[in-house]
Coordinates of C-alpha atoms in Angstrom, one line a residue:
M1 CA -92.3 -194.2 61.1
S2 CA -93.9 -197.0 62.0
F3 CA -92.7 -200.9 62.3
E4 CA -95.3 -201.2 59.3
M5 CA -93.8 -199.1 57.0
R6 CA -90.7 -200.4 57.4
A7 CA -89.7 -203.1 54.3
G8 CA -88.9 -207.1 55.0
Y9 CA -86.9 -209.5 54.0
R10 CA -89.6 -209.7 51.0
E11 CA -89.1 -206.2 49.7
W12 CA -84.7 -206.1 49.9
M13 CA -84.5 -209.3 48.0
G14 CA -86.4 -207.4 45.5
L15 CA -84.0 -204.6 45.8
A16 CA -81.1 -207.4 44.6
V17 CA -84.0 -208.5 41.3
L18 CA -83.9 -204.8 40.3
A19 CA -80.6 -204.8 40.9
L20 CA -80.1 -207.2 38.1
P21 CA -81.6 -205.2 34.4
C22 CA -79.7 -201.7 35.9
M23 CA -76.1 -203.9 36.1
V24 CA -77.2 -205.6 32.8
V25 CA -78.0 -202.1 31.1
S26 CA -74.4 -201.5 31.7
M27 CA -72.4 -203.4 31.2
D28 CA -74.4 -204.4 27.8
A29 CA -72.7 -200.8 26.6
T30 CA -69.3 -201.5 27.6
V31 CA -69.0 -205.2 26.2
L32 CA -70.4 -203.5 22.6
N33 CA -67.5 -201.5 22.6
L34 CA -65.4 -204.0 22.8
A35 CA -66.4 -206.1 20.3
I36 CA -67.3 -203.6 17.8
P37 CA -63.9 -204.3 15.9
E38 CA -64.3 -207.7 15.0
L39 CA -67.9 -207.3 13.9
T40 CA -67.2 -205.2 12.0
A41 CA -64.8 -207.5 10.5
D42 CA -67.9 -209.8 10.1
L43 CA -70.7 -207.7 9.4
L44 CA -68.5 -205.2 6.8
P45 CA -71.3 -202.6 8.0
S46 CA -71.0 -199.4 6.3
G47 CA -70.0 -195.9 7.9
S48 CA -73.3 -195.0 8.5
E49 CA -74.3 -198.3 9.8
Q50 CA -71.7 -198.5 12.6
L51 CA -72.5 -195.5 13.6
W52 CA -76.3 -196.8 13.8
I53 CA -74.9 -199.8 15.7
V54 CA -73.4 -198.5 18.5
D55 CA -76.4 -195.3 18.9
S56 CA -79.0 -196.3 18.0
Y57 CA -79.2 -198.3 21.6
A58 CA -78.8 -194.7 23.3
F59 CA -80.5 -193.0 21.2
L60 CA -83.6 -194.6 22.1
V61 CA -83.2 -195.2 25.4
A62 CA -82.9 -191.1 25.9
G63 CA -86.0 -190.3 23.7
L64 CA -88.7 -192.8 25.0
L65 CA -87.9 -192.6 28.6
M66 CA -90.1 -190.3 29.6
T67 CA -93.3 -191.9 27.4
M68 CA -92.2 -195.8 29.3
G69 CA -92.6 -193.7 32.6
M70 CA -95.9 -192.4 31.8
M71 CA -96.6 -195.6 30.8
G72 CA -95.1 -196.9 33.9
D73 CA -97.8 -195.4 36.1
R74 CA -100.5 -196.2 34.2
V75 CA -100.2 -200.4 33.0
G76 CA -98.1 -200.4 36.4
R77 CA -94.9 -200.1 37.2
R78 CA -93.8 -204.2 38.0
R79 CA -95.4 -204.9 34.4
M80 CA -93.3 -202.7 32.5
L81 CA -90.2 -203.9 34.0
L82 CA -91.0 -207.1 33.3
V83 CA -92.2 -206.6 29.3
G84 CA -89.0 -204.7 29.4
A85 CA -86.9 -207.7 30.5
A86 CA -88.3 -210.0 27.7
M87 CA -88.1 -207.8 25.3
F88 CA -84.4 -207.4 26.0
A89 CA -83.8 -211.5 26.4
A90 CA -85.7 -211.4 23.0
A91 CA -83.5 -208.7 20.9
S92 CA -80.1 -209.7 22.7
S93 CA -80.9 -213.1 21.3
L94 CA -81.3 -211.8 18.0
G95 CA -78.4 -209.5 18.1
A96 CA -76.1 -212.1 19.2
F97 CA -77.3 -213.9 16.3
A98 CA -77.6 -211.4 13.8
T99 CA -76.2 -211.9 10.3
S100 CA -76.1 -208.3 8.7
P101 CA -75.9 -204.9 9.8
G102 CA -80.0 -204.0 9.0
Q103 CA -80.9 -207.4 12.0
L104 CA -77.9 -205.9 14.1
I105 CA -79.8 -202.6 13.8
A106 CA -83.3 -203.5 14.4
S107 CA -82.1 -205.5 17.7
R108 CA -80.1 -202.2 19.3
I109 CA -83.1 -200.2 18.8
V110 CA -85.3 -203.3 20.5
L111 CA -83.0 -202.6 23.5
G112 CA -83.6 -198.9 23.4
A113 CA -86.6 -199.8 24.1
A114 CA -86.6 -202.5 26.0
G115 CA -84.1 -200.3 28.0
A116 CA -86.3 -197.0 28.8
M117 CA -88.8 -199.3 30.9
L118 CA -86.8 -201.1 32.8
A119 CA -84.6 -197.5 34.1
P120 CA -87.6 -195.7 35.2
S121 CA -89.2 -199.1 36.3
T122 CA -86.7 -199.9 38.4
L123 CA -86.6 -196.7 39.9
S124 CA -90.1 -196.0 41.5
L125 CA -91.0 -198.9 41.9
I126 CA -87.7 -198.6 45.1
R127 CA -89.8 -195.7 46.1
T128 CA -92.8 -197.6 46.5
M129 CA -91.6 -200.9 48.2
F130 CA -89.0 -198.8 50.7
A131 CA -91.4 -196.2 52.6
D132 CA -89.2 -195.5 55.6
P133 CA -86.3 -192.5 54.1
D134 CA -83.6 -194.3 55.9
Q135 CA -84.7 -197.4 54.2
R136 CA -85.2 -195.9 51.2
R137 CA -81.3 -193.7 51.2
V138 CA -79.4 -197.1 50.9
A139 CA -82.2 -198.9 49.0
L140 CA -80.6 -196.1 47.1
G141 CA -77.4 -196.7 47.3
I142 CA -77.4 -200.2 46.5
W143 CA -79.1 -199.3 43.5
T144 CA -76.9 -197.0 42.1
G145 CA -73.5 -199.1 43.1
S146 CA -75.4 -201.6 40.5
F147 CA -74.9 -199.2 38.0
A148 CA -71.2 -199.0 38.5
L149 CA -70.7 -202.8 39.1
G150 CA -72.3 -203.5 35.7
G151 CA -69.4 -200.5 34.1
L152 CA -66.8 -202.7 36.2
A153 CA -67.4 -206.1 35.3
G154 CA -68.2 -205.1 31.0
P155 CA -64.7 -205.3 30.3
L156 CA -63.4 -208.0 32.3
V157 CA -66.6 -209.6 30.9
G158 CA -66.5 -209.2 27.7
G159 CA -62.6 -210.2 27.0
L160 CA -63.1 -212.5 28.5
L161 CA -66.0 -214.1 26.6
L162 CA -64.2 -212.3 22.9
E163 CA -61.0 -214.2 23.7
R164 CA -63.1 -217.5 23.6
F165 CA -66.1 -217.2 21.7
W166 CA -67.5 -214.8 19.3
W167 CA -68.7 -211.1 19.0
G168 CA -72.2 -212.5 19.5
S169 CA -71.6 -213.7 23.0
V170 CA -71.5 -210.4 24.6
F171 CA -75.1 -209.6 24.2
L172 CA -76.0 -213.1 25.3
V173 CA -74.8 -212.3 29.2
A174 CA -78.4 -210.5 29.3
V175 CA -80.0 -213.1 28.7
P176 CA -80.2 -215.1 32.3
V177 CA -80.4 -212.4 33.7
M178 CA -83.0 -211.1 32.7
L179 CA -85.1 -214.8 32.1
L180 CA -84.5 -214.7 36.1
L181 CA -85.9 -211.4 36.3
L182 CA -89.3 -212.5 34.7
G183 CA -88.8 -215.4 37.2
A184 CA -88.5 -213.7 40.4
G185 CA -90.1 -210.7 39.4
P186 CA -93.7 -211.5 40.1
F187 CA -93.4 -212.8 43.3
L188 CA -90.5 -210.6 45.2
L189 CA -92.0 -207.0 43.7
P190 CA -94.9 -205.3 44.3
E191 CA -97.7 -204.0 41.7
Y192 CA -98.2 -200.1 41.9
R193 CA -100.0 -198.1 38.8
G194 CA -100.6 -194.5 39.8
A195 CA -104.3 -193.9 41.5
E196 CA -106.0 -192.2 38.6
A197 CA -105.8 -194.3 35.0
R198 CA -104.9 -191.4 33.3
R199 CA -105.0 -191.5 29.2
V200 CA -101.8 -191.5 27.5
D201 CA -101.0 -188.1 25.6
I202 CA -100.3 -189.6 22.2
T203 CA -99.5 -186.1 21.3
S204 CA -97.5 -185.4 24.7
A205 CA -95.7 -189.2 24.1
A206 CA -94.7 -188.1 21.0
L207 CA -93.2 -184.6 21.1
S208 CA -91.1 -185.8 24.3
L209 CA -89.7 -188.3 21.9
A210 CA -88.9 -186.1 19.2
A211 CA -87.6 -183.7 21.4
V212 CA -84.9 -186.1 23.3
L213 CA -84.4 -187.8 20.0
A214 CA -83.6 -184.8 17.9
F215 CA -81.4 -182.5 20.2
V216 CA -79.6 -185.4 21.6
Y217 CA -78.7 -187.0 17.8
G218 CA -77.6 -183.2 16.7
L219 CA -75.4 -182.7 20.1
K220 CA -73.0 -186.5 18.9
R221 CA -72.8 -184.9 16.0
I222 CA -71.7 -181.8 16.4
A223 CA -69.2 -182.4 18.5
E224 CA -67.8 -185.6 16.6
N225 CA -67.9 -184.0 13.1
G226 CA -68.4 -179.9 13.8
L227 CA -71.5 -177.6 13.6
Q228 CA -72.9 -179.0 10.0
P229 CA -76.6 -177.4 8.7
A230 CA -78.3 -180.8 9.3
Y231 CA -77.4 -181.5 12.6
G232 CA -77.7 -177.5 13.5
A233 CA -81.3 -178.3 12.0
A234 CA -81.9 -180.9 14.7
V235 CA -81.0 -179.0 17.5
V236 CA -83.4 -176.5 16.6
L237 CA -86.6 -179.2 15.8
G238 CA -85.1 -180.8 19.1
V239 CA -85.5 -177.9 21.2
G240 CA -88.8 -176.6 19.6
A241 CA -90.3 -180.1 19.9
A242 CA -89.9 -178.9 23.9
V243 CA -91.3 -175.8 24.1
W244 CA -94.8 -177.7 22.2
F245 CA -94.2 -179.9 24.9
V246 CA -94.4 -178.0 28.1
R247 CA -96.6 -176.0 26.3
R248 CA -99.0 -177.9 25.8
Q249 CA -98.7 -180.0 29.5
R250 CA -100.1 -175.8 30.1
R251 CA -103.0 -176.9 28.5
L252 CA -103.9 -180.5 30.0
T253 CA -105.9 -181.2 32.7
H254 CA -103.1 -184.1 33.3
P255 CA -100.0 -183.3 32.3
V256 CA -97.5 -185.9 31.6
V257 CA -95.3 -183.5 34.0
D258 CA -96.6 -181.5 36.4
L259 CA -94.9 -178.0 35.9
G260 CA -96.0 -176.0 39.2
L261 CA -93.7 -179.9 40.7
L262 CA -90.2 -178.1 38.7
R263 CA -90.8 -175.0 39.9
A264 CA -90.2 -176.7 43.7
S265 CA -86.3 -176.3 44.2
S266 CA -86.7 -179.4 46.3
F267 CA -87.9 -181.1 43.1
S268 CA -86.0 -179.1 40.2
A269 CA -82.4 -178.0 41.8
P270 CA -81.3 -182.3 42.0
L271 CA -82.3 -182.8 38.6
L272 CA -80.3 -179.2 37.5
I273 CA -77.2 -180.1 39.7
L274 CA -77.4 -183.7 38.4
G275 CA -77.6 -182.4 34.6
A276 CA -74.2 -180.2 35.3
I277 CA -72.0 -183.4 36.7
F278 CA -72.9 -185.7 33.6
F279 CA -71.9 -182.6 31.7
V280 CA -68.8 -182.8 33.2
L281 CA -68.5 -186.7 33.7
Y282 CA -69.5 -187.5 30.2
G283 CA -67.5 -184.8 28.3
T284 CA -64.9 -186.3 30.2
Q285 CA -65.5 -189.5 29.6
F286 CA -65.0 -188.5 25.5
I287 CA -62.0 -186.9 25.9
T288 CA -60.2 -189.1 28.4
A289 CA -61.2 -191.5 26.0
Q290 CA -59.8 -189.8 22.8
Y291 CA -56.3 -189.0 25.0
L292 CA -55.3 -192.6 26.2
Q293 CA -55.7 -194.2 22.9
L294 CA -53.8 -191.1 20.5
V295 CA -51.5 -189.0 22.9
A296 CA -50.3 -191.5 25.3
G297 CA -50.8 -194.8 22.5
L298 CA -52.6 -197.0 25.0
T299 CA -55.0 -199.7 23.6
P300 CA -58.5 -199.5 24.2
L301 CA -58.6 -202.1 26.9
T302 CA -55.7 -200.7 28.6
A303 CA -56.9 -197.2 28.9
G304 CA -60.5 -199.1 29.9
L305 CA -58.8 -200.9 32.7
L306 CA -57.1 -197.4 33.8
T307 CA -60.6 -196.1 34.8
L308 CA -61.4 -200.0 36.6
P309 CA -60.7 -198.2 39.8
G310 CA -62.3 -195.4 39.6
T311 CA -65.5 -197.3 39.1
V312 CA -64.7 -199.4 42.0
A313 CA -64.8 -196.5 44.3
Y314 CA -68.2 -195.2 42.6
L315 CA -69.3 -198.1 43.4
V316 CA -67.5 -197.9 47.5
G317 CA -68.7 -194.7 47.8
S318 CA -72.7 -195.3 46.4
L319 CA -72.8 -198.0 48.9
A320 CA -70.7 -195.7 52.4
A321 CA -72.8 -192.5 51.4
P322 CA -76.2 -193.9 52.7
A323 CA -74.7 -193.2 56.1
V324 CA -72.8 -190.3 55.6
T325 CA -75.0 -188.5 54.5
R326 CA -77.4 -189.6 57.1
R327 CA -75.5 -187.0 59.8
L328 CA -75.8 -184.3 57.3
S329 CA -77.9 -181.5 55.8
T330 CA -79.4 -182.0 52.0
A331 CA -77.3 -179.1 51.1
Q332 CA -73.8 -180.1 53.1
G333 CA -74.1 -183.5 51.3
M334 CA -75.1 -182.0 47.9
V335 CA -71.9 -179.2 48.3
G336 CA -69.6 -181.4 49.7
S337 CA -70.4 -184.0 47.5
L338 CA -69.6 -181.4 44.4
L339 CA -66.8 -180.4 46.2
I340 CA -65.8 -184.0 45.9
A341 CA -66.4 -184.2 42.6
A342 CA -64.7 -180.5 41.6
G343 CA -61.3 -181.7 43.1
G344 CA -60.7 -185.0 40.8
F345 CA -61.8 -182.8 37.7
G346 CA -59.7 -180.4 38.7
L347 CA -56.8 -183.0 39.1
L348 CA -57.7 -184.2 35.5
T349 CA -56.1 -180.1 34.4
Q350 CA -53.1 -182.0 35.0
M351 CA -52.7 -184.5 32.8
G352 CA -49.7 -184.9 30.8
P353 CA -48.7 -188.3 28.9
D354 CA -46.0 -189.7 31.6
R355 CA -48.4 -188.9 34.2
L356 CA -51.0 -191.2 33.5
W357 CA -51.3 -191.5 37.4
V358 CA -52.9 -188.6 37.1
V359 CA -56.0 -190.6 35.4
V360 CA -56.4 -193.2 38.2
T361 CA -56.2 -190.9 41.6
G362 CA -59.3 -188.1 39.4
F363 CA -61.3 -191.2 38.4
V364 CA -60.8 -192.6 42.1
V365 CA -61.5 -189.0 43.6
L366 CA -64.0 -187.7 41.1
S367 CA -66.1 -190.8 41.9
I368 CA -66.4 -190.9 45.0
G369 CA -68.1 -187.4 45.1
L370 CA -70.3 -188.4 42.1
A371 CA -71.7 -191.1 44.6
G372 CA -72.9 -188.7 46.8
V373 CA -74.6 -186.2 44.3
Y374 CA -76.5 -189.4 42.2
L375 CA -77.7 -190.7 45.5
I376 CA -78.7 -187.4 47.0
S377 CA -80.3 -186.1 43.7
T378 CA -82.1 -188.9 43.3
D379 CA -83.7 -189.0 46.9
L380 CA -84.8 -185.9 46.5
T381 CA -87.0 -185.8 43.6
V382 CA -87.9 -189.2 44.6
S383 CA -89.1 -188.2 47.8
A384 CA -90.5 -184.8 46.6
A385 CA -92.8 -186.4 43.7
P386 CA -96.6 -187.9 44.2
S387 CA -96.5 -191.2 44.2
A388 CA -98.8 -191.5 41.4
Q389 CA -96.1 -190.0 39.2
G390 CA -93.3 -192.4 39.8
G391 CA -93.0 -193.0 36.7
T392 CA -92.9 -189.8 35.5
T393 CA -90.4 -188.4 38.0
S394 CA -88.3 -191.4 37.1
A395 CA -87.5 -190.9 33.4
L396 CA -87.0 -187.0 34.7
L397 CA -84.4 -187.7 36.7
E398 CA -82.6 -190.5 34.1
T399 CA -83.8 -187.8 31.3
S400 CA -81.6 -185.0 33.5
A401 CA -78.7 -186.9 33.2
N402 CA -78.8 -188.3 29.5
L403 CA -79.1 -184.3 28.1
G404 CA -76.5 -183.4 30.4
G405 CA -73.8 -186.1 29.1
A406 CA -74.5 -184.8 25.5
L407 CA -74.2 -181.7 26.2
G408 CA -71.3 -181.7 28.3
I409 CA -69.7 -184.3 25.0
A410 CA -70.1 -181.5 22.7
G411 CA -69.6 -179.1 24.6
L412 CA -66.0 -179.9 25.9
G413 CA -65.4 -182.0 23.3
S414 CA -65.7 -179.0 21.1
T415 CA -63.6 -176.9 23.8
T416 CA -61.2 -179.0 23.8
L417 CA -61.0 -179.6 20.0
L418 CA -60.9 -175.2 19.6
A419 CA -58.6 -175.5 21.6
Y420 CA -56.6 -177.8 19.8
R421 CA -57.1 -176.2 16.4
H422 CA -55.5 -173.0 18.1
A423 CA -52.6 -174.2 19.4
M424 CA -51.6 -176.4 16.4
P425 CA -49.4 -174.5 13.7
G426 CA -50.7 -172.2 11.3
S427 CA -49.1 -173.2 8.0
N428 CA -47.9 -176.0 7.4
P429 CA -44.2 -176.3 8.8
Y430 CA -44.1 -180.4 7.9
D431 CA -45.1 -179.7 4.1
L432 CA -47.7 -182.8 3.7
P433 CA -50.9 -182.2 0.4
P434 CA -53.3 -179.4 1.5
D435 CA -56.0 -181.6 2.4
V436 CA -54.3 -184.2 4.3
W437 CA -52.7 -180.7 6.8
E438 CA -56.4 -179.6 7.5
A439 CA -57.6 -182.9 8.1
A440 CA -54.2 -182.6 10.8
R441 CA -55.3 -179.6 11.8
R442 CA -59.2 -180.6 12.6
T443 CA -58.9 -183.2 14.9
I444 CA -56.2 -185.3 17.0
G445 CA -56.9 -188.7 14.8
G446 CA -56.8 -187.0 12.2
A447 CA -52.8 -185.7 13.1
A448 CA -52.3 -189.5 13.9
A449 CA -53.3 -190.6 10.5
A450 CA -51.1 -187.8 8.8
A451 CA -48.1 -189.0 10.4
D452 CA -47.7 -192.4 8.9
R453 CA -48.2 -190.3 5.6
A454 CA -45.3 -188.1 6.1
P455 CA -41.7 -188.6 6.3
D456 CA -40.1 -190.2 9.3
A457 CA -38.7 -186.5 11.5
A458 CA -41.3 -184.6 10.0
G459 CA -44.0 -187.1 10.9
R460 CA -42.8 -187.5 14.8
Q461 CA -42.7 -183.5 14.9
L462 CA -47.0 -183.3 13.9
L463 CA -47.6 -186.1 16.2
S464 CA -45.5 -183.8 18.6
A465 CA -47.2 -180.5 18.5
A466 CA -50.8 -183.1 17.9
H467 CA -49.9 -184.4 21.2
Q468 CA -49.5 -180.9 23.3
A469 CA -52.0 -179.5 21.8
F470 CA -54.9 -181.6 22.3
T471 CA -53.3 -182.0 26.1
R472 CA -53.6 -178.0 25.9
G473 CA -56.8 -178.7 25.0
Y474 CA -57.8 -181.2 27.9
R475 CA -56.4 -179.2 30.8
L476 CA -58.3 -176.2 29.0
A477 CA -61.9 -178.4 28.8
E478 CA -61.3 -179.9 32.6
L479 CA -60.9 -176.3 33.7
V480 CA -63.9 -175.5 32.6
G481 CA -65.9 -178.6 33.6
T482 CA -64.0 -178.5 37.6
T483 CA -65.5 -174.8 37.3
L484 CA -68.9 -175.3 35.9
L485 CA -69.1 -178.0 39.6
L486 CA -67.3 -175.4 41.9
L487 CA -70.4 -172.8 41.1
T488 CA -73.0 -175.7 41.0
A489 CA -71.8 -175.9 44.2
A490 CA -72.3 -172.7 45.5
A491 CA -75.7 -172.6 43.8
A492 CA -76.8 -175.4 45.7
A493 CA -75.8 -174.6 48.8
L494 CA -78.8 -171.5 47.9
A495 CA -81.5 -173.6 46.4
L496 CA -80.8 -176.4 49.7
R497 CA -79.9 -174.5 52.4
N498 CA -83.0 -175.2 54.3
R499 CA -83.1 -178.9 52.9
R500 CA -82.8 -181.5 56.0
T501 CA -82.5 -185.3 54.6
G502 CA -85.0 -187.9 56.0

């Protein structure tokens, strides 16, 4: 690599600017969760409106990633990033001062569209700015670490703001950061677009949006409420749209996704590995949040703070991983990271209400492994793809993580619930009304509500049985996740055995 191709001061300053939207996007989701109780008391949303306030952002990000990545390759990645930043700042301001649930949902939808512009643009610009493999690996470590830093700061910043100001203040955190990006971006970031100004295929864009949106929506609802016809139909619709999307790509002269590229193991294997680890991670986060609050009896803020050491470990791992992986082959780095992550998830199989140290230790270990997997997967896919498809490649990477996470919430969540229901008594030993007892047998939340309506002795017995049943389900889910990562490590060793870093 010639000296001229190595990044200089301007590129590293540009990387600092690119890390800002990553931090804000990560922080935005965390601070909103803390603000939900106060927000609900002020705006009085219905149950469905509250779900859309929480979920619409994630749904739009997942559904529009492919479309926005494709658009960035055509119109310019810096331009797409700056438009997304402007939209994010405007929507954040509107959300902060919303006076009705409808206004807040609308602002969250715009935020989701803006977030979908930011994610692939930041990653594809790193590919453009850092041609040297060693420098790019360091840049990717900083990029992945910025997400952890946002997650780390979110609970602390949100807690401080909500203690002094109203719920809308959590949205305003994003505004000065995005304004700084808008001011510095044109001077520090290069513009880049695909060599061929290819027409954006509207049908492919609509199919990718429909596939991801319907699929993720159906899986999330099944995980939360059980299998129902409407949710199953959404999943089927998503799969059908995905099949149509793939078949259409085969007929297009300039497809949105190069199917030939997906047949290369150096490109497709990291996507599948990333999907697998986010399957286990998101599923674990979903059931751990329930465990800490409904079994261990912690407040939401205390439960969140308990996982902060893991977030710090991810940040440190992201910064250290480039130096470590440079000395290893790709297969060694990936397999080693997967085994470390599997060890962390394996520790969580020893969870108990009086063993909360397991949460801290397990999340620290798994976060170190996750940092390595994310860095190597990102480096492999970005390096394997043509520069002209950088935005689309980045979108594929993010979509893989989102889809893996949605599957994990559905899969590990369902595993926990099935084990919970199997472990609960089959009869009604607490003499509860039939509908109340049925709710208690279905979910741990239903058991907690039923215990409040039962006599003291019966309520304590019911909670004890529910806690034991959920602990059994939690441990089983973590065993399933650990096994999946061990199998993924074995597959990675075969798929990447001939690859070398750099």
